[in-house]
């Protein structure tokens, strides 16, 4: 065997270390130091798995292998949101009423009727063995945390334990397919109108003027930017991730860093998911926006002889009865029978006058969305990333992408049915269900979807608008795609503000990117005040003229100290938006229409009424935005900023009225990440409402304070940075 030491020192190898350093000794010391550093590498050669919590409650997991990573991630989510996770998993089982009473009965009926629990079991068996073991490990992490920290879990929620890998899939399916693609409220709305004869065949099932994916009056939306090196001040590609969702329930985002031999990614996921859904690594990153994707259809069936007509013949329903147990106030259990009917189209959700409505939902034969996200986070370049995307397992959401090599991409991702006829509006209506001519059975492949990569403009944006307006000059022609792919005539005020900010700055710095993210400029005000102010002064009363003065001095923003924003927003809410504009939106002028007041006299009359109410309620017309619109969490009560996207504000925040006549933020900016693919990667982030809902969390509210000040926090990704901001450590 060869020796590291010269022959003359073989008898006493330590003698060389006691003499003045030689080149060889320095080499040996260097090698030893390298080996020592290797021992402290977070993953390679690591014999255990560590969970490091930083001072903002973000978990950084350094795992020895994939299964250990998933188990630690399950543990981490339970430590942050244990009570809520168990509640969500209980609902996804369709047993929430059995656990917690009648308030969950309708939820159980929806979950059972849609077949979520049974399909989750099927999907579990269809996972590849390795990823199935990861789902099991995530469930083990949940169960182990609950077992070892029983005092931190609400007793009534322990009925859900133990959690299984199939429960993880059921929760994912409930969130993705039966909340985002279609939810209980949308179906209830269409069936209620249909059963009361308010709508008929081919009538729109949604208000075309509403933001996409409305739920409870709150729009589920998002902003996403990808900036190429040619449009970047540093010459590096940049990415902005900015989903907008309610600040509660299954919509919560969870921020984390996942590091193991096969992955090193940072990002966020919807609570209870075992993989990151928005993420970046050292080479690339992506975000999602809620796209104008129609992934479900309502079919009207003609009933006949205990079945329904289908191509001129009577087709029998598939019928089953399920027992739903409902916990009573006295602790006993009552049983209810749920009869589920399914046609060729899907589950029947309403019957009336020898007719029925059945709904068909995309992606129920695609069980691998979670693995696709996992593989997206492990990709190192655009080719690998698209290899994962091409599986099309994720049923909807735009993908906005950027990487270290300078590539940017926008994909209108989704499971889009191949439909036989009609445009987008047609399929938003109720479809004849008595003929196979209207039944879709397959989806478009990847190459059929609207996609833009490396556009001449150097930038891409999506703010829940159709894919045709992702960049200017336009890179996609809607005439090259089926008419049902996405709406043709739509670009709201928030998307217009988004595109304008990108167009008006030829070289965007990382600092400017963050500044634009916090923009509260009301695009609607820029479009209408030049008509409203002179009309109020010419046609209005004394209070209308005073209102005009306030609006003229206003900075046209929804910052906390903006005076005039409350007045304008109140007017915009009260006026009839369907009859507001003199010039409607026009695809040939997408960033300057709609424009002008169609009826100035009516606009002034509404302004007068609003001004009187505002003065009566708050004592002034120029009350600042932050005095009325608040950010509240626990004992924290701060002035708000940002507004809902109907006003064209990029920093989207939705507020709900409170008992004291003010408004509290309940939705909007959630997880925010600004990433520059420099070397090393530069990243700032924020999870607005914090990373925990457990009552014992010590750092709740800290990020809301940053949000109030329009700040992001530094992302700590290196082990050194995490250790420097360490709150606690758990070794598995």
XYZ file of C-alpha atoms in Angstrom:
732
model
C 0.000 0.000 0.000
C 1.305 3.448 -0.849
C 2.083 5.802 1.996
C 1.180 9.473 2.194
C 4.563 10.064 3.883
C 8.102 10.088 2.460
C 10.057 6.881 2.969
C 12.430 8.473 5.486
C 9.517 9.328 7.787
C 7.821 5.980 7.633
C 8.973 4.965 11.136
C 7.759 8.211 12.646
C 4.993 9.704 10.498
C 4.220 12.378 13.117
C 7.651 13.922 12.841
C 6.739 15.753 9.650
C 3.825 17.364 11.387
C 6.099 18.638 14.155
C 8.537 20.293 11.754
C 7.923 23.486 9.737
C 5.078 22.982 7.266
C 6.015 21.535 3.922
C 3.986 21.571 0.712
C 3.031 17.970 1.286
C 1.900 18.651 4.843
C -0.177 21.593 3.698
C -1.727 19.336 1.096
C -2.566 16.798 3.783
C -4.053 19.455 6.027
C -6.084 20.784 3.116
C -7.386 17.299 2.378
C -8.263 16.766 6.042
C -10.086 20.080 6.170
C -12.019 19.163 3.035
C -13.001 15.848 4.559
C -14.017 17.616 7.752
C -16.211 20.046 5.847
C -17.721 17.072 4.033
C -18.800 15.670 7.366
C -20.876 18.814 7.918
C -22.445 18.890 4.464
C -26.206 19.004 4.992
C -26.862 15.948 2.873
C -23.902 14.039 1.428
C -22.810 11.425 3.898
C -25.318 12.656 6.474
C -26.320 9.880 8.833
C -29.374 11.586 10.267
C -32.061 14.057 9.233
C -32.268 17.534 10.720
C -35.123 20.003 10.818
C -33.903 23.553 11.417
C -36.443 26.288 12.196
C -35.426 29.842 11.427
C -36.672 32.860 13.345
C -39.628 33.354 10.970
C -40.886 29.812 11.493
C -39.612 28.500 8.151
C -38.493 24.838 8.254
C -35.205 23.949 6.557
C -34.948 20.187 6.208
C -31.599 18.457 5.632
C -32.396 14.807 5.037
C -30.249 11.746 4.538
C -32.617 10.343 1.876
C -35.974 10.891 0.180
C -38.130 9.005 2.664
C -36.553 10.831 5.582
C -37.197 14.152 3.832
C -40.907 13.459 3.343
C -41.253 12.226 6.913
C -39.611 15.378 8.262
C -41.804 17.536 6.026
C -44.924 15.874 7.416
C -43.625 16.506 10.928
C -42.844 20.154 10.122
C -46.280 20.872 8.713
C -47.887 19.354 11.779
C -45.768 21.466 14.104
C -46.926 24.573 12.203
C -50.534 23.665 11.325
C -51.383 20.386 13.038
C -54.999 21.134 13.945
C -55.875 22.508 10.535
C -54.186 19.671 8.642
C -56.152 17.034 10.540
C -59.371 18.926 9.917
C -58.647 19.135 6.185
C -57.730 15.461 5.965
C -60.917 14.518 7.823
C -62.934 16.488 5.282
C -61.125 14.810 2.377
C -62.139 11.413 3.796
C -65.789 12.450 3.732
C -66.059 11.729 7.460
C -65.940 15.231 8.905
C -69.585 15.125 10.031
C -68.872 11.857 11.842
C -65.967 13.492 13.641
C -67.307 17.002 14.280
C -71.016 17.242 13.581
C -73.671 18.515 11.218
C -71.790 21.641 10.130
C -69.709 19.349 7.924
C -72.559 17.351 6.424
C -72.669 19.248 3.133
C -68.913 18.947 2.809
C -69.143 15.172 3.288
C -71.922 14.908 0.715
C -69.810 16.778 -1.831
C -66.704 14.673 -1.169
C -68.646 11.395 -1.330
C -70.668 12.361 -4.404
C -67.478 13.307 -6.241
C -65.957 9.934 -5.286
C -62.854 11.411 -3.691
C -62.130 8.753 -1.001
C -62.482 5.787 -3.362
C -60.495 7.467 -6.121
C -57.729 8.336 -3.660
C -57.346 4.645 -2.831
C -57.092 3.859 -6.542
C -54.570 6.625 -7.074
C -52.510 5.362 -4.154
C -52.171 1.955 -5.801
C -51.230 3.629 -9.098
C -48.232 5.503 -7.661
C -44.820 4.128 -8.509
C -43.382 2.214 -5.513
C -40.767 4.837 -4.626
C -43.134 7.770 -4.610
C -45.784 5.735 -2.799
C -43.210 5.140 -0.071
C -42.655 8.920 0.067
C -46.375 9.532 0.583
C -46.357 6.927 3.338
C -43.350 8.626 4.923
C -45.111 12.006 4.879
C -48.054 10.377 6.666
C -45.685 8.773 9.186
C -44.241 12.209 9.932
C -47.743 13.531 10.614
C -48.596 10.599 12.862
C -45.305 10.648 14.748
C -45.621 14.333 15.509
C -49.157 13.862 16.812
C -48.075 10.930 18.956
C -45.072 12.709 20.454
C -46.837 16.054 20.876
C -50.315 14.967 21.824
C -50.763 17.956 24.113
C -50.395 20.316 21.143
C -53.204 18.739 19.134
C -56.866 19.532 19.779
C -58.470 16.406 21.258
C -61.461 16.484 18.919
C -59.145 16.382 15.894
C -57.311 13.253 16.978
C -60.148 11.151 15.556
C -58.497 11.547 12.140
C -55.340 9.749 13.275
C -53.601 7.794 11.954
C -53.224 9.481 8.584
C -52.339 7.365 5.527
C -50.702 7.964 2.165
C -54.136 7.685 0.549
C -55.360 10.520 2.796
C -52.632 12.739 1.337
C -53.920 12.004 -2.168
C -57.542 12.541 -1.137
C -56.677 15.961 0.254
C -54.770 16.875 -2.892
C -57.661 15.782 -5.075
C -60.195 17.724 -3.023
C -58.071 20.874 -3.293
C -56.996 20.648 -6.935
C -59.931 19.062 -8.747
C -62.845 19.846 -6.469
C -61.940 23.320 -5.257
C -59.802 24.957 -7.935
C -61.103 23.223 -11.073
C -64.668 23.145 -9.742
C -66.006 23.664 -6.247
C -69.184 23.076 -4.322
C -70.232 26.722 -4.486
C -70.009 26.902 -8.288
C -72.087 23.772 -8.668
C -74.634 24.943 -6.095
C -74.957 28.251 -7.919
C -75.622 26.724 -11.321
C -78.019 24.076 -10.016
C -79.964 26.622 -7.983
C -80.424 28.895 -10.999
C -81.218 25.948 -13.244
C -83.784 24.477 -10.859
C -85.512 27.850 -10.504
C -85.555 28.249 -14.308
C -83.341 31.339 -14.149
C -80.956 29.878 -16.686
C -81.415 27.491 -19.527
C -79.356 25.667 -22.081
C -76.190 27.529 -23.124
C -76.608 30.264 -20.519
C -73.384 31.353 -18.828
C -72.774 29.619 -15.527
C -70.615 32.528 -14.304
C -70.660 36.287 -14.507
C -68.261 37.184 -17.310
C -67.315 40.398 -15.504
C -66.193 38.557 -12.374
C -62.548 37.696 -11.679
C -61.693 34.031 -12.312
C -62.388 31.360 -9.712
C -64.536 33.336 -7.327
C -65.354 31.750 -3.999
C -67.321 33.536 -1.313
C -66.845 36.897 -3.030
C -63.054 36.502 -3.051
C -61.129 35.930 -6.250
C -58.576 33.112 -6.291
C -55.909 34.754 -8.397
C -52.218 35.455 -8.733
C -49.461 37.465 -10.398
C -46.498 35.868 -12.125
C -43.544 37.468 -13.927
C -40.581 36.012 -15.780
C -37.890 38.456 -16.922
C -35.146 37.500 -19.381
C -31.531 38.767 -19.163
C -32.147 41.273 -21.983
C -34.815 43.003 -19.847
C -32.878 42.716 -16.571
C -30.477 45.358 -15.241
C -28.062 42.680 -13.984
C -28.234 40.498 -17.077
C -29.714 37.656 -15.003
C -33.164 36.149 -15.434
C -35.656 36.927 -12.675
C -38.915 35.420 -11.463
C -41.779 36.851 -9.414
C -44.152 34.459 -7.638
C -47.285 36.008 -6.151
C -50.422 33.885 -5.625
C -53.567 35.547 -4.220
C -55.842 33.331 -2.159
C -57.963 33.506 1.005
C -55.898 33.710 4.204
C -57.484 30.638 5.773
C -58.510 26.995 5.409
C -57.164 24.874 2.556
C -55.878 27.953 0.699
C -52.950 28.571 3.070
C -49.425 28.393 1.666
C -46.600 26.779 3.594
C -43.019 27.945 3.039
C -40.096 25.515 3.354
C -36.664 24.425 2.159
C -36.210 20.780 1.185
C -32.674 19.378 0.914
C -31.714 15.745 0.334
C -29.336 13.902 -2.014
C -31.845 14.218 -4.857
C -33.196 17.729 -4.239
C -32.276 21.196 -2.985
C -35.314 23.433 -3.463
C -36.970 26.340 -1.709
C -40.555 27.490 -2.088
C -44.074 26.963 -0.876
C -46.917 24.516 -1.116
C -50.583 24.512 -0.257
C -51.002 23.201 3.250
C -51.065 19.425 3.572
C -49.267 18.791 0.271
C -46.015 16.783 0.576
C -44.173 18.583 -2.260
C -43.411 22.190 -3.205
C -45.819 23.637 -5.775
C -44.020 26.950 -6.301
C -40.264 26.633 -6.015
C -36.747 27.415 -7.160
C -33.357 25.762 -6.926
C -29.876 26.908 -7.944
C -30.690 26.550 -11.636
C -34.364 27.339 -12.227
C -37.686 28.246 -10.722
C -41.370 28.506 -11.503
C -44.591 29.905 -10.186
C -48.258 29.280 -10.901
C -51.183 31.549 -11.597
C -54.849 30.587 -11.710
C -55.484 30.434 -15.449
C -58.635 30.920 -17.509
C -58.996 27.170 -17.719
C -62.364 25.450 -18.088
C -61.904 21.967 -16.707
C -65.486 21.000 -15.950
C -68.826 20.977 -17.715
C -72.447 20.791 -16.606
C -74.635 18.493 -18.741
C -78.417 18.527 -18.781
C -79.862 15.010 -18.893
C -83.356 14.030 -20.019
C -84.717 11.439 -17.575
C -86.635 8.399 -18.801
C -87.632 5.075 -17.183
C -85.275 5.345 -14.197
C -82.463 6.308 -16.539
C -81.599 9.036 -19.024
C -81.716 9.398 -22.781
C -78.421 8.802 -24.540
C -78.204 8.762 -28.341
C -81.877 7.873 -28.587
C -81.784 5.048 -26.044
C -82.363 4.825 -22.305
C -79.113 4.513 -20.357
C -79.293 3.348 -16.722
C -77.580 5.332 -13.980
C -74.851 3.808 -11.867
C -76.407 4.093 -8.423
C -75.024 3.476 -4.956
C -76.068 4.301 -1.422
C -73.621 5.412 1.233
C -74.175 5.949 4.931
C -72.921 9.227 6.372
C -72.592 9.286 10.129
C -73.336 12.635 11.771
C -72.186 13.354 15.296
C -74.909 14.952 17.388
C -74.555 17.624 20.046
C -75.081 15.033 22.792
C -72.279 12.839 21.460
C -74.488 10.218 19.800
C -74.347 9.451 16.096
C -77.141 9.753 13.569
C -76.996 8.060 10.169
C -78.048 9.625 6.890
C -78.339 7.803 3.575
C -76.732 9.456 0.579
C -77.870 8.191 -2.823
C -75.275 8.816 -5.523
C -76.168 8.638 -9.193
C -73.609 8.741 -11.967
C -74.155 9.045 -15.690
C -71.632 8.586 -18.482
C -70.734 12.228 -17.903
C -70.161 12.051 -14.151
C -71.975 12.583 -10.875
C -75.556 13.860 -10.866
C -75.834 16.971 -8.703
C -79.477 18.026 -9.207
C -82.784 16.701 -10.538
C -86.004 18.519 -11.482
C -88.994 17.968 -13.801
C -87.664 14.860 -15.557
C -84.292 16.481 -16.045
C -80.980 16.309 -14.213
C -77.594 18.017 -14.140
C -74.433 15.902 -14.189
C -70.935 17.333 -14.057
C -67.792 16.140 -15.782
C -64.371 17.063 -14.357
C -60.958 16.755 -15.991
C -57.951 14.858 -14.703
C -59.633 12.191 -12.621
C -57.624 9.563 -14.486
C -54.302 11.313 -13.783
C -53.016 10.412 -10.317
C -49.471 11.789 -10.448
C -49.652 15.557 -9.947
C -47.635 15.363 -6.728
C -44.831 13.393 -8.332
C -44.774 15.812 -11.267
C -44.227 18.758 -8.891
C -41.521 16.743 -7.116
C -39.710 16.144 -10.401
C -40.115 19.780 -11.500
C -38.267 20.856 -8.353
C -35.443 18.395 -9.112
C -34.925 19.590 -12.706
C -31.719 21.458 -13.566
C -32.580 22.996 -16.934
C -35.486 23.801 -19.226
C -35.364 20.450 -21.051
C -35.622 18.476 -17.806
C -38.311 20.799 -16.496
C -40.440 20.436 -19.613
C -39.960 16.682 -19.542
C -41.865 16.718 -16.253
C -44.417 19.283 -17.485
C -45.294 17.194 -20.538
C -46.911 14.575 -18.323
C -49.798 17.054 -17.779
C -50.748 15.564 -14.432
C -51.483 18.952 -12.838
C -55.080 19.698 -13.900
C -54.755 23.491 -14.282
C -52.608 26.605 -13.484
C -50.386 28.677 -15.713
C -46.672 27.929 -15.359
C -44.270 30.886 -15.361
C -40.613 29.816 -15.553
C -37.095 31.332 -15.495
C -33.606 29.833 -15.200
C -29.901 30.530 -14.781
C -29.247 30.018 -18.500
C -31.532 32.970 -19.230
C -34.580 31.135 -20.524
C -38.091 32.265 -19.616
C -41.348 30.495 -20.446
C -45.102 30.828 -20.010
C -47.255 27.720 -20.410
C -51.039 27.688 -20.345
C -50.914 24.442 -18.407
C -53.916 22.249 -17.828
C -55.947 19.240 -18.727
C -57.942 20.805 -21.583
C -60.676 18.554 -23.026
C -60.775 18.003 -26.770
C -64.255 19.356 -27.468
C -66.247 18.804 -30.618
C -67.650 22.284 -31.060
C -68.282 25.700 -29.553
C -66.208 28.478 -28.068
C -65.252 29.215 -24.462
C -68.574 30.890 -23.679
C -70.535 27.932 -25.067
C -68.812 25.510 -22.688
C -69.390 27.876 -19.775
C -73.096 27.178 -20.242
C -75.204 24.070 -19.647
C -74.471 21.482 -22.324
C -76.945 19.005 -23.882
C -76.258 15.661 -22.257
C -78.420 13.370 -24.365
C -75.928 12.926 -27.202
C -72.413 11.578 -27.492
C -71.607 14.501 -29.800
C -71.019 16.773 -26.783
C -69.163 14.293 -24.562
C -65.403 14.776 -24.413
C -63.268 11.750 -23.665
C -59.664 12.885 -24.183
C -57.470 15.911 -23.545
C -55.106 18.012 -25.605
C -51.446 16.952 -25.582
C -48.689 19.296 -24.440
C -47.880 20.584 -27.918
C -51.450 21.879 -28.328
C -51.290 24.214 -25.319
C -50.451 27.936 -25.642
C -46.755 28.321 -24.838
C -44.260 31.182 -25.170
C -40.526 30.814 -24.568
C -37.876 33.541 -24.765
C -40.062 36.219 -26.382
C -38.597 39.216 -28.211
C -39.924 41.522 -25.472
C -37.754 39.877 -22.818
C -40.625 39.500 -20.361
C -43.719 37.460 -19.620
C -46.589 38.148 -17.257
C -49.823 36.578 -16.172
C -52.314 38.068 -13.750
C -55.147 35.620 -14.424
C -55.694 36.924 -17.938
C -55.942 34.661 -20.962
C -52.590 33.488 -22.401
C -52.847 35.769 -25.456
C -51.734 38.810 -23.444
C -48.701 37.285 -21.738
C -46.343 39.702 -23.531
C -46.321 42.572 -26.017
C -45.920 42.554 -28.909
C -48.216 39.565 -28.692
C -46.479 36.233 -29.206
C -49.628 34.090 -29.389
C -52.430 34.319 -31.923
C -55.688 32.966 -30.464
C -56.836 32.046 -33.973
C -54.209 29.278 -33.950
C -55.987 27.502 -31.099
C -59.462 26.002 -30.601
C -62.032 28.666 -29.737
C -62.768 26.904 -26.440
C -59.129 26.958 -25.234
C -59.430 30.308 -23.393
C -61.514 33.489 -23.569
C -60.749 35.787 -26.519
C -62.027 39.114 -25.205
C -60.534 39.660 -21.785
C -57.742 41.571 -20.067
C -58.641 42.993 -16.688
C -57.194 46.097 -15.097
C -54.718 44.222 -12.876
C -53.176 42.384 -15.871
C -52.997 45.693 -17.722
C -51.167 47.317 -14.808
C -48.870 44.282 -14.695
C -47.957 44.536 -18.380
C -47.508 48.314 -18.232
C -44.969 48.143 -15.417
C -42.932 45.625 -17.394
C -43.146 47.596 -20.632
C -42.268 50.960 -19.117
C -38.928 49.836 -17.618
C -36.437 48.586 -20.203
C -33.944 47.249 -17.653
C -35.516 46.058 -14.409
C -33.288 45.648 -11.368
C -33.962 43.208 -8.555
C -34.801 46.146 -6.293
C -37.239 47.559 -8.854
C -38.836 44.128 -9.213
C -39.686 44.187 -5.520
C -40.877 47.789 -5.709
C -43.231 46.939 -8.585
C -44.531 43.963 -6.626
C -45.734 46.367 -3.934
C -47.405 48.750 -6.393
C -50.832 49.919 -5.226
C -51.614 52.182 -8.200
C -55.287 51.885 -9.192
C -55.373 51.421 -12.961
C -59.126 52.038 -12.926
C -58.537 55.507 -11.474
C -56.045 56.369 -14.209
C -58.679 55.361 -16.756
C -61.658 57.303 -15.347
C -60.660 60.260 -13.164
C -59.946 62.514 -16.165
C -63.682 62.204 -16.971
C -65.157 61.924 -13.482
C -63.479 64.967 -11.895
C -64.577 67.555 -14.501
C -68.064 66.021 -14.687
C -68.457 66.306 -10.900
C -67.358 69.930 -10.961
C -69.673 70.798 -13.836
C -72.776 68.773 -12.989
C -72.510 67.952 -9.297
C -73.626 69.466 -6.023
C -71.386 71.073 -3.441
C -70.391 67.723 -1.933
C -69.666 66.291 -5.390
C -67.348 69.229 -6.078
C -65.568 68.654 -2.783
C -65.237 65.004 -3.687
C -63.712 66.023 -7.007
C -61.120 68.116 -5.162
C -60.179 65.145 -2.984
C -59.858 62.878 -6.024
C -57.699 65.413 -7.857
C -55.200 65.624 -4.960
C -55.151 61.851 -4.418
C -51.987 59.961 -5.470
C -54.171 57.282 -7.130
C -52.705 54.594 -4.893
C -54.024 52.360 -2.109
C -51.132 52.996 0.263
C -51.917 53.328 3.959
C -51.658 57.133 3.821
C -53.432 57.590 0.471
C -56.235 60.165 0.837
C -58.960 59.713 -1.738
C -58.576 55.978 -2.217
C -61.485 55.171 0.125
C -63.711 57.611 -1.754
C -62.824 56.269 -5.179
C -63.049 52.600 -4.161
C -66.471 53.218 -2.597
C -67.653 54.901 -5.786
C -66.259 52.089 -7.966
C -68.110 49.525 -5.885
C -71.409 51.423 -6.038
C -71.456 52.277 -9.744
C -72.874 49.813 -12.308
C -69.723 48.395 -13.896
C -71.631 46.808 -16.769
C -72.742 50.248 -17.959
C -69.715 52.241 -16.851
C -67.413 52.591 -19.851
C -67.893 54.634 -23.009
C -65.363 52.450 -24.834
C -65.366 48.699 -24.043
C -62.262 46.547 -23.954
C -60.786 46.030 -27.403
C -58.168 43.445 -28.337
C -56.559 45.952 -30.698
C -55.995 48.346 -27.755
C -55.602 45.917 -24.843
C -53.750 48.290 -22.490
C -55.864 51.425 -22.953
C -59.408 50.052 -22.967
C -62.024 50.077 -21.526
C -62.038 53.843 -21.142
C -64.249 56.873 -20.508
C -67.583 57.326 -18.760
C -70.623 56.169 -20.713
C -73.002 58.107 -18.473
C -71.256 60.996 -16.669
C -74.476 62.212 -15.027
C -75.099 58.863 -13.395
C -71.454 58.586 -12.358
C -71.683 61.971 -10.616
C -74.966 61.037 -8.908
C -73.342 57.885 -7.512
C -70.350 59.943 -6.359
C -72.662 62.315 -4.456
C -74.404 59.468 -2.661
C -71.127 57.768 -1.789
C -69.592 61.018 -0.551
C -72.543 61.665 1.781
C -72.274 58.180 3.295
C -68.523 58.415 3.637
C -68.688 61.749 5.408
C -71.417 60.471 7.723
C -69.465 57.302 8.562
C -65.941 58.682 8.864
C -66.340 62.425 9.210
C -64.208 63.230 6.164
C -63.995 62.541 2.430
C -60.205 62.379 2.467
C -59.838 59.758 5.205
C -56.689 57.751 4.574
C -56.907 54.205 3.251
C -55.122 52.655 6.223
C -57.562 54.072 8.763
C -60.440 52.181 7.169
C -58.692 49.106 5.745
C -56.786 47.134 8.362
C -54.359 44.242 8.716
C -55.291 42.247 11.796
C -53.870 39.086 13.333
C -54.178 38.220 16.998
C -53.335 41.387 18.898
C -51.829 43.030 15.813
C -53.869 45.789 14.156
C -52.037 47.712 11.414
C -52.959 50.121 8.617
C -53.644 48.221 5.413
C -52.442 48.792 1.882
C -53.390 47.178 -1.420
C -56.879 46.646 -2.805
C -58.932 44.136 -4.758
C -58.130 43.614 -8.404
C -61.388 45.086 -9.708
C -59.632 48.421 -9.094
C -56.620 47.361 -11.133
C -54.190 47.117 -8.203
C -51.228 44.788 -8.689
C -50.870 44.351 -4.914
C -54.156 42.528 -4.541
C -55.804 42.426 -1.109
C -59.460 41.689 -0.355
C -61.129 43.093 2.742
C -64.255 42.074 4.651
C -66.358 44.458 6.788
C -65.940 44.416 10.556
C -68.389 45.425 13.284
C -66.742 48.803 13.830
C -67.386 49.981 10.264
C -63.902 49.212 9.059
C -62.579 46.428 6.841
C -60.163 43.599 7.600
C -57.874 41.921 5.077
C -58.999 38.326 4.484
C -57.378 37.388 1.172
C -54.920 38.464 -1.485
C -51.113 38.460 -1.394
C -50.101 35.216 0.272
C -46.678 33.726 -0.510
C -44.469 36.183 -2.399
C -41.029 35.385 -3.802
C -38.688 37.516 -5.903
C -35.794 35.499 -7.349
C -32.766 36.522 -9.408
C -30.748 33.701 -10.967
C -27.385 35.221 -10.150
C -24.493 33.276 -8.666
C -25.428 32.672 -5.911
C -29.178 32.958 -6.388
C -30.657 36.081 -4.812
C -34.107 35.699 -3.255
C -36.525 37.655 -1.068
C -39.852 36.254 0.149
C -42.818 36.699 2.444
C -45.666 34.556 3.684
C -48.041 37.346 4.619
C -49.948 35.651 7.444
C -46.954 33.745 8.767
C -46.054 30.079 8.573
C -48.145 28.704 11.439
C -51.708 28.588 12.707
C -50.974 26.610 15.856
C -51.810 28.621 19.006
C -48.356 28.019 20.514
C -46.468 29.562 17.570
C -44.181 32.329 18.816
C -43.574 34.246 15.589
C -47.099 34.712 14.242
C -47.636 38.259 13.057
C -44.007 39.134 12.334
C -44.411 38.772 8.586
C -47.682 40.709 8.611
C -45.717 43.648 10.008
C -43.336 43.416 7.048
C -46.326 43.246 4.722
C -47.750 46.435 6.245
C -44.443 48.163 5.505
C -44.297 46.763 1.953
C -41.182 44.730 2.711
C -39.956 41.252 1.888
C -37.525 39.248 4.013
C -34.220 37.737 2.996
C -34.450 34.060 2.046
C -31.911 32.031 4.020
C -30.832 29.054 1.934
C -27.243 28.246 2.904
C -26.666 26.151 5.984
C -24.511 28.964 7.353
C -27.305 31.544 7.020
C -29.894 29.219 8.520
C -27.648 28.433 11.490
C -27.083 32.169 11.990
C -30.843 32.723 12.293
C -31.707 29.502 14.071
C -34.697 29.351 16.403
C -34.679 25.598 17.122
C -33.443 22.267 15.827
C -34.957 18.803 15.701
C -32.843 15.760 14.863
C -34.614 12.611 13.687
